[in-house]
Amino acid sequence: MSEKRALVVGAGLSGATIARTLADSGVKVTVWEKEKYVGGAISDYKKDDYFVQRHGPHLFHTSSEEAYAFLSRFTEWFDYRHTVRSHITSKYIDRYTLSTDIKDKYIPVPFNFTSLEALYPADKAKKIESVLVGKYGADAAVSISELRLNPDPEIKEFAEFVYETVFKYYSFKQWGLDMAAIDPAVFKRVPVRTGYIDGYFADKYQAMPKDGFSAIVENMLKSENIVVETGVDALERLEIEDKSIKVYGKPSDYPVIFTGCIDELCGDRFGRLPYRTLRFDLKEEDTPSYQPYGVVNYTVTEPFTRISEFKKFTVENSRAKTSVTVREYPRSYDRESKLSPYYPMPTAEAKESYAKYADYVKDIKNLYFAGRLGSYVYVNMDKAVDRALELAHKILEAAFIG
Ligand code: UDP
């Protein structure tokens, strides 16, 4: 019987999940990774007693039993509930003449009743709260897109206020587009809450890995059936030709799982797909605590979207005397620059362009795409794991059992 084998391109969370799942079923897996390190977008490194995340803040949260159980094979966790604040300035609020005593404030995001009461005069805040609860129920999560469509004049006015203070400018910075052009699903990630519940996520499991995220991926790849090669540009070794995926010029007779940008592998035949990237401005601040929360979003001012302070969410208690922060400056991705692509563009036009690629590769039976870049989807870590597990099982059935 010939050896069962597979090639995985990319040692990020999706690639590693697939590699490990195949390896656990006896498949000999080769993993090619472009960088010198594994982990892709979730990779981190230790600084003093905490972790600096190379590609911006990553917080784990899930309601998926499968994803949580799978990842728990490779790490221990500590409980961490992520709370985010938006930094709002008095200068901006003055324009709205809502409340007169506002200096620089940190208000909860998702916007909730605490945010409302911090920014509105008390009587007006109470009135809006009762209208919101009457319409959506207590402790509901409502998307800003839905809220803005509500015809009730009081809700409408409130919705426009939240839109302006939390979403409009931040989203423009993040995507370079007006919100109208962006898939409304993006805004559901950060709803408006009709109550006092605080916290960025609402999932059953909210935890961070005790040894960081890179360690999870490193542990996943520790298998006698997996060989990892780092510093490999897979595009120099792969090509699509005659409806087949060629490895070193020969059509492969084993599964190839590609987690890089699908347009690059396909030679840009339908044009380049748009991705959003970030320039990270890392600073070692000369203080043990730089800001009151792990992540502060700058929703109305500043050219960056947020400041993250890693020690506040990557360990339980840091004793480090300094603190590394990162400011994120979004921009469109340009393959020639040194920045990595992070987000597929959540627009209808981009989805249509991606569909041409998906259609082009669908008949290449042993070529599979995974991850944010390969599948062109904006998913969180847990969803990436769920999707990768599902694909790995499909590959096992199609290529090795069926
Ligand atoms: N968003 C916003 N203001 C905020 C937080 C989020 O407008 O204070 C919007 C923005 O469009 C962003 C999206 O909601 O891209 C999703 O936010 P999330 O924090 O989930 O983004 P990620 O951490 O994945 O970059």
Tab-separated table of C-alpha atoms and ligand atoms in Angstrom:
chain	number	residue	atom	x	y	z
A	1	MET	CA	0.000	0.000	0.000
A	2	SER	CA	1.403	3.394	-0.932
A	3	GLU	CA	2.083	5.876	1.819
A	4	LYS	CA	-0.660	8.318	2.669
A	5	ARG	CA	0.698	11.831	2.299
A	6	ALA	CA	-0.336	15.447	2.051
A	7	LEU	CA	1.197	18.881	1.617
A	8	VAL	CA	0.031	21.826	3.673
A	9	VAL	CA	1.094	25.324	2.682
A	10	GLY	CA	1.124	27.717	5.617
A	11	ALA	CA	1.734	26.927	9.277
A	12	GLY	CA	-0.895	29.261	10.684
A	13	LEU	CA	-3.765	28.093	12.830
A	14	SER	CA	-5.757	26.641	9.913
A	15	GLY	CA	-2.810	24.898	8.272
A	16	ALA	CA	-1.576	23.451	11.564
A	17	THR	CA	-5.050	22.219	12.518
A	18	ILE	CA	-5.383	20.414	9.199
A	19	ALA	CA	-1.838	19.046	9.320
A	20	ARG	CA	-2.349	17.666	12.818
A	21	THR	CA	-5.740	16.152	12.077
A	22	LEU	CA	-4.394	14.377	9.003
A	23	ALA	CA	-1.260	13.292	10.886
A	24	ASP	CA	-3.365	11.833	13.696
A	25	SER	CA	-4.965	9.591	11.064
A	26	GLY	CA	-1.608	8.328	9.848
A	27	VAL	CA	-1.066	10.716	6.941
A	28	LYS	CA	2.536	11.852	6.429
A	29	VAL	CA	2.266	15.625	6.190
A	30	THR	CA	4.791	18.125	4.898
A	31	VAL	CA	4.189	21.720	5.924
A	32	TRP	CA	5.767	24.620	4.063
A	33	GLU	CA	5.834	27.952	5.840
A	34	LYS	CA	6.991	31.203	4.273
A	35	GLU	CA	8.154	32.824	7.515
A	36	LYS	CA	10.979	31.650	9.739
A	37	TYR	CA	8.460	30.992	12.513
A	38	VAL	CA	5.153	29.106	12.672
A	39	GLY	CA	1.795	30.443	13.849
A	40	GLY	CA	0.995	32.843	11.007
A	41	ALA	CA	-1.224	35.694	12.141
A	42	ILE	CA	-1.499	34.370	15.707
A	43	SER	CA	2.225	34.054	16.316
A	44	ASP	CA	3.740	35.686	19.373
A	45	TYR	CA	6.997	35.838	21.310
A	46	LYS	CA	7.828	36.203	24.967
A	47	LYS	CA	8.869	39.571	26.343
A	48	ASP	CA	9.686	39.569	30.063
A	49	ASP	CA	6.794	37.522	31.492
A	50	TYR	CA	4.151	38.215	28.834
A	51	PHE	CA	3.652	37.721	25.094
A	52	VAL	CA	3.872	40.218	22.277
A	53	GLN	CA	1.613	39.254	19.396
A	54	ARG	CA	3.447	39.950	16.152
A	55	HIS	CA	0.328	40.539	14.093
A	56	GLY	CA	-1.861	42.515	16.464
A	57	PRO	CA	-4.166	41.610	19.340
A	58	HIS	CA	-5.641	38.098	19.336
A	59	LEU	CA	-8.143	37.079	21.991
A	60	PHE	CA	-9.550	33.611	22.178
A	61	HIS	CA	-13.264	33.091	22.658
A	62	THR	CA	-15.620	30.419	21.420
A	63	SER	CA	-18.896	28.643	21.912
A	64	SER	CA	-17.685	25.742	19.790
A	65	GLU	CA	-17.094	22.641	21.895
A	66	GLU	CA	-15.091	21.082	19.055
A	67	ALA	CA	-12.705	24.010	18.637
A	68	TYR	CA	-12.222	24.373	22.376
A	69	ALA	CA	-11.612	20.653	22.906
A	70	PHE	CA	-9.197	20.461	19.987
A	71	LEU	CA	-7.121	23.446	21.081
A	72	SER	CA	-7.145	22.286	24.691
A	73	ARG	CA	-5.073	19.292	23.609
A	74	PHE	CA	-2.218	21.709	22.953
A	75	THR	CA	-2.457	24.287	25.711
A	76	GLU	CA	-3.591	25.109	29.189
A	77	TRP	CA	-5.663	28.241	29.550
A	78	PHE	CA	-6.277	31.026	31.990
A	79	ASP	CA	-9.691	32.658	32.154
A	80	TYR	CA	-9.731	36.082	30.610
A	81	ARG	CA	-12.765	38.207	29.816
A	82	HIS	CA	-11.846	40.891	27.364
A	83	THR	CA	-13.265	44.360	27.958
A	84	VAL	CA	-12.631	47.168	25.531
A	85	ARG	CA	-13.054	50.882	25.912
A	86	SER	CA	-13.499	53.557	23.322
A	87	HIS	CA	-11.548	56.721	23.941
A	88	ILE	CA	-13.880	59.649	23.366
A	89	THR	CA	-12.702	63.228	23.532
A	90	SER	CA	-14.538	66.220	24.887
A	91	LYS	CA	-13.825	68.140	21.711
A	92	TYR	CA	-15.888	65.683	19.762
A	93	ILE	CA	-18.721	65.412	22.257
A	94	ASP	CA	-19.065	69.196	22.369
A	95	ARG	CA	-20.247	69.047	18.800
A	96	TYR	CA	-23.187	67.002	19.979
A	97	THR	CA	-23.897	69.172	23.050
A	98	LEU	CA	-25.134	66.137	24.899
A	99	SER	CA	-23.475	66.250	28.252
A	100	THR	CA	-21.442	69.212	29.414
A	101	ASP	CA	-19.004	67.654	31.876
A	102	ILE	CA	-17.199	65.304	29.563
A	103	LYS	CA	-13.447	65.376	29.516
A	104	ASP	CA	-11.544	62.561	27.876
A	105	LYS	CA	-13.577	59.434	28.606
A	106	TYR	CA	-13.250	55.699	28.257
A	107	ILE	CA	-16.650	54.282	27.399
A	108	PRO	CA	-17.513	50.583	27.073
A	109	VAL	CA	-17.531	49.042	23.583
A	110	PRO	CA	-19.812	47.327	22.667
A	111	PHE	CA	-21.798	50.436	23.451
A	112	ASN	CA	-24.083	49.668	26.414
A	113	PHE	CA	-26.140	51.523	28.995
A	114	THR	CA	-22.989	52.494	30.898
A	115	SER	CA	-21.744	54.152	27.701
A	116	LEU	CA	-25.098	55.811	27.208
A	117	GLU	CA	-25.190	57.209	30.732
A	118	ALA	CA	-21.638	58.477	30.440
A	119	LEU	CA	-22.452	60.527	27.387
A	120	TYR	CA	-26.092	61.561	27.683
A	121	PRO	CA	-27.788	63.711	30.325
A	122	ALA	CA	-29.352	61.357	32.923
A	123	ASP	CA	-33.039	61.949	32.069
A	124	LYS	CA	-32.452	61.539	28.355
A	125	ALA	CA	-30.382	58.394	28.931
A	126	LYS	CA	-33.165	56.777	30.994
A	127	LYS	CA	-35.756	57.639	28.362
A	128	ILE	CA	-33.728	56.061	25.546
A	129	GLU	CA	-32.986	52.989	27.668
A	130	SER	CA	-36.676	52.324	28.201
A	131	VAL	CA	-37.446	52.805	24.495
A	132	LEU	CA	-34.636	50.391	23.582
A	133	VAL	CA	-35.692	47.751	26.087
A	134	GLY	CA	-39.312	48.111	24.927
A	135	LYS	CA	-38.284	47.498	21.354
A	136	TYR	CA	-35.473	44.925	21.633
A	137	GLY	CA	-35.817	43.501	25.145
A	138	ALA	CA	-33.308	43.731	27.995
A	139	ASP	CA	-29.694	42.658	27.431
A	140	ALA	CA	-30.178	42.207	23.719
A	141	ALA	CA	-27.357	42.592	21.216
A	142	VAL	CA	-28.491	44.702	18.265
A	143	SER	CA	-26.356	45.506	15.266
A	144	ILE	CA	-25.789	49.154	14.478
A	145	SER	CA	-27.053	48.535	10.934
A	146	GLU	CA	-30.377	47.266	12.287
A	147	LEU	CA	-30.615	50.062	14.851
A	148	ARG	CA	-30.136	52.705	12.196
A	149	LEU	CA	-33.070	51.337	10.224
A	150	ASN	CA	-35.471	51.732	13.153
A	151	PRO	CA	-38.082	54.375	12.233
A	152	ASP	CA	-38.708	55.486	15.848
A	153	PRO	CA	-37.277	59.052	15.971
A	154	GLU	CA	-35.723	58.586	19.430
A	155	ILE	CA	-34.021	55.323	18.476
A	156	LYS	CA	-32.958	56.830	15.192
A	157	GLU	CA	-31.301	59.780	16.861
A	158	PHE	CA	-29.569	57.469	19.327
A	159	ALA	CA	-28.475	55.135	16.513
A	160	GLU	CA	-26.936	58.035	14.604
A	161	PHE	CA	-25.083	59.103	17.734
A	162	VAL	CA	-23.629	55.613	18.294
A	163	TYR	CA	-22.849	55.353	14.612
A	164	GLU	CA	-20.880	58.597	14.750
A	165	THR	CA	-19.117	57.977	18.062
A	166	VAL	CA	-18.247	54.300	17.664
A	167	PHE	CA	-18.493	53.087	14.080
A	168	LYS	CA	-18.251	55.709	11.398
A	169	TYR	CA	-14.699	56.952	11.757
A	170	TYR	CA	-13.219	53.734	13.160
A	171	SER	CA	-14.669	51.735	10.264
A	172	PHE	CA	-13.479	54.253	7.747
A	173	LYS	CA	-9.977	53.964	9.179
A	174	GLN	CA	-10.193	50.182	9.269
A	175	TRP	CA	-11.557	49.615	5.783
A	176	GLY	CA	-10.977	52.853	3.871
A	177	LEU	CA	-14.662	52.743	2.924
A	178	ASP	CA	-17.955	54.139	4.126
A	179	MET	CA	-19.952	51.660	6.154
A	180	ALA	CA	-22.581	51.408	3.394
A	181	ALA	CA	-20.052	49.565	1.209
A	182	ILE	CA	-19.152	46.992	3.890
A	183	ASP	CA	-20.896	43.701	4.589
A	184	PRO	CA	-23.193	44.393	7.600
A	185	ALA	CA	-22.050	41.067	9.117
A	186	VAL	CA	-18.817	42.862	10.047
A	187	PHE	CA	-20.685	45.196	12.404
A	188	LYS	CA	-22.541	42.354	14.080
A	189	ARG	CA	-19.202	41.461	15.636
A	190	VAL	CA	-19.501	44.563	17.808
A	191	PRO	CA	-23.205	45.072	18.592
A	192	VAL	CA	-25.015	47.686	20.680
A	193	ARG	CA	-26.241	46.239	23.999
A	194	THR	CA	-29.567	47.090	25.593
A	195	GLY	CA	-28.292	46.682	29.156
A	196	TYR	CA	-25.175	46.955	31.302
A	197	ILE	CA	-23.426	43.747	30.220
A	198	ASP	CA	-19.812	44.620	29.525
A	199	GLY	CA	-17.257	42.612	27.604
A	200	TYR	CA	-16.199	42.391	23.974
A	201	PHE	CA	-17.359	38.799	23.536
A	202	ALA	CA	-20.362	36.787	24.650
A	203	ASP	CA	-18.993	33.253	24.144
A	204	LYS	CA	-19.100	30.366	26.577
A	205	TYR	CA	-15.328	29.959	26.641
A	206	GLN	CA	-13.200	33.071	26.993
A	207	ALA	CA	-9.626	32.226	27.801
A	208	MET	CA	-6.034	32.818	26.808
A	209	PRO	CA	-3.320	30.180	26.337
A	210	LYS	CA	-0.887	30.034	29.264
A	211	ASP	CA	2.146	29.709	26.995
A	212	GLY	CA	0.921	31.964	24.210
A	213	PHE	CA	-0.493	31.194	20.771
A	214	SER	CA	2.699	30.210	18.964
A	215	ALA	CA	3.122	27.385	21.458
A	216	ILE	CA	-0.295	25.994	20.479
A	217	VAL	CA	0.739	25.792	16.837
A	218	GLU	CA	4.205	24.442	17.704
A	219	ASN	CA	2.598	21.722	19.834
A	220	MET	CA	0.142	20.845	17.094
A	221	LEU	CA	2.977	20.396	14.639
A	222	LYS	CA	4.898	18.121	17.011
A	223	SER	CA	3.992	14.783	15.494
A	224	GLU	CA	6.079	11.995	14.065
A	225	ASN	CA	3.959	12.303	10.927
A	226	ILE	CA	4.638	16.018	10.349
A	227	VAL	CA	7.686	17.637	8.819
A	228	VAL	CA	7.789	21.445	8.850
A	229	GLU	CA	9.992	23.494	6.562
A	230	THR	CA	10.130	27.198	7.346
A	231	GLY	CA	11.398	29.999	5.120
A	232	VAL	CA	9.866	28.340	2.058
A	233	ASP	CA	8.200	30.311	-0.722
A	234	ALA	CA	5.685	27.692	-1.845
A	235	LEU	CA	4.805	29.692	-4.937
A	236	GLU	CA	8.232	28.850	-6.335
A	237	ARG	CA	7.383	25.158	-6.047
A	238	LEU	CA	3.704	25.076	-6.986
A	239	GLU	CA	1.734	25.901	-10.075
A	240	ILE	CA	-1.721	25.293	-11.413
A	241	GLU	CA	-1.730	23.960	-14.937
A	242	ASP	CA	-3.998	21.732	-17.040
A	243	LYS	CA	-6.553	21.585	-14.233
A	244	SER	CA	-4.038	20.106	-11.857
A	245	ILE	CA	-1.835	21.286	-9.028
A	246	LYS	CA	1.811	20.708	-9.809
A	247	VAL	CA	4.487	20.359	-7.187
A	248	TYR	CA	8.005	20.851	-8.524
A	249	GLY	CA	6.479	20.699	-12.018
A	250	LYS	CA	4.729	17.353	-11.562
A	251	PRO	CA	0.980	16.911	-11.000
A	252	SER	CA	0.535	15.854	-7.380
A	253	ASP	CA	-1.414	12.691	-6.652
A	254	TYR	CA	-1.874	13.639	-2.994
A	255	PRO	CA	-3.879	16.415	-1.336
A	256	VAL	CA	-2.412	19.916	-1.344
A	257	ILE	CA	-3.919	22.291	1.187
A	258	PHE	CA	-3.156	25.936	0.502
A	259	THR	CA	-3.692	28.624	3.145
A	260	GLY	CA	-2.039	31.534	1.354
A	261	CYS	CA	-3.699	34.016	-0.998
A	262	ILE	CA	-5.672	32.139	-3.624
A	263	ASP	CA	-5.111	34.832	-6.275
A	264	GLU	CA	-1.331	34.460	-5.986
A	265	LEU	CA	-1.454	30.703	-6.453
A	266	CYS	CA	-3.686	31.173	-9.483
A	267	GLY	CA	-1.275	33.646	-11.086
A	268	ASP	CA	-3.742	36.539	-10.666
A	269	ARG	CA	-5.662	35.303	-13.678
A	270	PHE	CA	-8.787	37.186	-12.583
A	271	GLY	CA	-6.876	40.150	-11.180
A	272	ARG	CA	-5.535	40.678	-7.688
A	273	LEU	CA	-7.954	40.235	-4.811
A	274	PRO	CA	-8.115	43.114	-2.350
A	275	TYR	CA	-6.946	42.551	1.228
A	276	ARG	CA	-6.639	44.916	4.134
A	277	THR	CA	-3.451	45.085	6.097
A	278	LEU	CA	-2.108	46.957	9.102
A	279	ARG	CA	1.061	48.748	9.914
A	280	PHE	CA	1.937	48.001	13.531
A	281	ASP	CA	3.652	50.641	15.576
A	282	LEU	CA	5.166	48.763	18.526
A	283	LYS	CA	6.489	50.717	21.477
A	284	GLU	CA	8.034	49.723	24.741
A	285	GLU	CA	6.410	52.197	27.120
A	286	ASP	CA	8.488	53.197	30.117
A	287	THR	CA	5.786	52.336	32.624
A	288	PRO	CA	4.384	49.127	34.105
A	289	SER	CA	0.860	50.142	33.019
A	290	TYR	CA	0.193	52.328	30.009
A	291	GLN	CA	-3.606	52.417	29.825
A	292	PRO	CA	-6.491	51.216	32.011
A	293	TYR	CA	-7.639	48.465	29.590
A	294	GLY	CA	-5.931	45.898	27.410
A	295	VAL	CA	-7.388	47.417	24.263
A	296	VAL	CA	-8.597	50.975	23.789
A	297	ASN	CA	-10.326	51.806	20.515
A	298	TYR	CA	-9.915	55.311	19.132
A	299	THR	CA	-13.291	55.615	17.535
A	300	VAL	CA	-13.410	59.323	16.764
A	301	THR	CA	-9.883	60.690	16.712
A	302	GLU	CA	-6.345	59.574	15.790
A	303	PRO	CA	-5.177	57.971	12.566
A	304	PHE	CA	-4.726	54.554	14.242
A	305	THR	CA	-7.707	52.381	15.212
A	306	ARG	CA	-6.649	51.088	18.610
A	307	ILE	CA	-3.883	50.742	21.177
A	308	SER	CA	-3.340	47.281	22.623
A	309	GLU	CA	-1.210	46.670	25.698
A	310	PHE	CA	-0.150	43.055	25.521
A	311	LYS	CA	0.702	42.362	29.158
A	312	LYS	CA	-2.899	43.128	30.103
A	313	PHE	CA	-4.269	40.129	28.228
A	314	THR	CA	-1.499	37.658	27.500
A	315	VAL	CA	-0.678	36.738	31.114
A	316	GLU	CA	-2.610	36.740	34.354
A	317	ASN	CA	-0.293	39.059	36.282
A	318	SER	CA	2.734	40.624	34.749
A	319	ARG	CA	5.522	41.987	36.932
A	320	ALA	CA	7.369	43.580	34.041
A	321	LYS	CA	8.464	47.150	34.656
A	322	THR	CA	7.856	48.319	31.101
A	323	SER	CA	4.954	47.550	28.769
A	324	VAL	CA	4.777	46.926	25.032
A	325	THR	CA	1.909	48.583	23.189
A	326	VAL	CA	0.894	48.461	19.568
A	327	ARG	CA	-0.975	51.045	17.522
A	328	GLU	CA	-2.654	49.760	14.368
A	329	TYR	CA	-2.634	51.778	11.176
A	330	PRO	CA	-4.848	50.087	8.559
A	331	ARG	CA	-4.084	50.332	4.869
A	332	SER	CA	-4.791	48.484	1.666
A	333	TYR	CA	-2.534	45.525	1.061
A	334	ASP	CA	0.144	45.808	-1.521
A	335	ARG	CA	1.972	42.581	-2.325
A	336	GLU	CA	5.191	44.440	-3.039
A	337	SER	CA	5.308	45.970	0.450
A	338	LYS	CA	6.601	44.076	3.486
A	339	LEU	CA	3.208	44.008	5.236
A	340	SER	CA	1.164	40.798	5.357
A	341	PRO	CA	-2.461	40.550	4.235
A	342	TYR	CA	-4.813	40.124	7.206
A	343	TYR	CA	-8.398	40.678	6.198
A	344	PRO	CA	-10.244	39.844	3.003
A	345	MET	CA	-12.187	42.952	1.994
A	346	PRO	CA	-15.794	42.501	3.205
A	347	THR	CA	-17.444	43.973	0.121
A	348	ALA	CA	-19.789	42.521	-2.490
A	349	GLU	CA	-17.326	43.354	-5.253
A	350	ALA	CA	-14.458	41.508	-3.551
A	351	LYS	CA	-16.686	38.490	-2.936
A	352	GLU	CA	-17.547	38.363	-6.631
A	353	SER	CA	-13.882	38.480	-7.580
A	354	TYR	CA	-13.124	35.684	-5.123
A	355	ALA	CA	-15.992	33.603	-6.560
A	356	LYS	CA	-14.197	33.546	-9.932
A	357	TYR	CA	-11.155	32.003	-8.278
A	358	ALA	CA	-13.232	29.524	-6.290
A	359	ASP	CA	-14.961	28.475	-9.493
A	360	TYR	CA	-11.642	28.129	-11.323
A	361	VAL	CA	-10.106	25.782	-8.742
A	362	LYS	CA	-13.177	23.713	-7.919
A	363	ASP	CA	-12.407	20.967	-10.420
A	364	ILE	CA	-8.898	20.361	-9.128
A	365	LYS	CA	-9.941	17.560	-6.857
A	366	ASN	CA	-6.846	17.279	-4.687
A	367	LEU	CA	-6.377	21.017	-4.148
A	368	TYR	CA	-8.013	22.531	-1.078
A	369	PHE	CA	-8.064	26.055	0.300
A	370	ALA	CA	-8.276	27.016	3.960
A	371	GLY	CA	-7.883	29.903	6.350
A	372	ARG	CA	-8.671	33.585	6.092
A	373	LEU	CA	-6.591	34.055	2.957
A	374	GLY	CA	-7.194	30.782	1.133
A	375	SER	CA	-10.959	30.816	1.689
A	376	TYR	CA	-11.213	34.610	1.641
A	377	VAL	CA	-13.292	34.742	4.822
A	378	TYR	CA	-13.149	37.055	7.837
A	379	VAL	CA	-13.287	34.524	10.674
A	380	ASN	CA	-12.084	34.404	14.254
A	381	MET	CA	-9.638	31.816	15.543
A	382	ASP	CA	-12.321	29.396	16.737
A	383	LYS	CA	-14.150	29.493	13.435
A	384	ALA	CA	-10.856	28.959	11.619
A	385	VAL	CA	-10.332	25.817	13.718
A	386	ASP	CA	-13.889	24.579	13.135
A	387	ARG	CA	-13.558	25.062	9.405
A	388	ALA	CA	-10.106	23.456	9.336
A	389	LEU	CA	-11.313	20.418	11.282
A	390	GLU	CA	-14.234	20.012	8.927
A	391	LEU	CA	-12.006	20.276	5.871
A	392	ALA	CA	-9.458	17.819	7.285
A	393	HIS	CA	-12.201	15.243	7.812
A	394	LYS	CA	-13.489	15.836	4.316
A	395	ILE	CA	-9.980	15.303	2.928
A	396	LEU	CA	-9.553	12.128	4.934
A	397	GLU	CA	-12.774	10.759	3.490
A	398	ALA	CA	-12.211	11.919	-0.070
A	399	ALA	CA	-8.521	11.135	-0.445
A	400	PHE	CA	-7.766	8.304	1.896
A	401	ILE	CA	-10.949	6.432	2.703
A	402	GLY	CA	-13.534	7.045	0.003
B	1	UDP	N1	-15.842	48.601	14.782
B	1	UDP	C1	-16.042	49.952	14.924
B	1	UDP	N2	-15.720	50.543	16.104
B	1	UDP	C2	-15.207	49.850	17.148
B	1	UDP	C3	-15.000	48.474	17.015
B	1	UDP	C4	-15.307	47.878	15.810
B	1	UDP	O1	-16.479	50.612	13.980
B	1	UDP	O2	-14.932	50.463	18.202
B	1	UDP	C5	-16.208	47.947	13.511
B	1	UDP	C6	-15.069	48.051	12.476
B	1	UDP	O3	-15.646	48.152	11.195
B	1	UDP	C7	-14.364	46.738	12.660
B	1	UDP	C8	-15.524	45.790	12.961
B	1	UDP	O4	-16.454	46.582	13.727
B	1	UDP	O5	-13.645	46.365	11.520
B	1	UDP	C9	-15.157	44.521	13.710
B	1	UDP	O6	-14.443	44.875	14.887
B	1	UDP	P1	-13.476	43.831	15.613
B	1	UDP	O7	-12.951	44.500	16.831
B	1	UDP	O8	-14.192	42.559	15.776
B	1	UDP	O9	-12.325	43.688	14.528
B	1	UDP	P2	-10.940	42.863	14.538
B	1	UDP	O10	-10.482	42.715	15.953
B	1	UDP	O11	-11.220	41.570	13.842
B	1	UDP	O12	-10.049	43.742	13.715
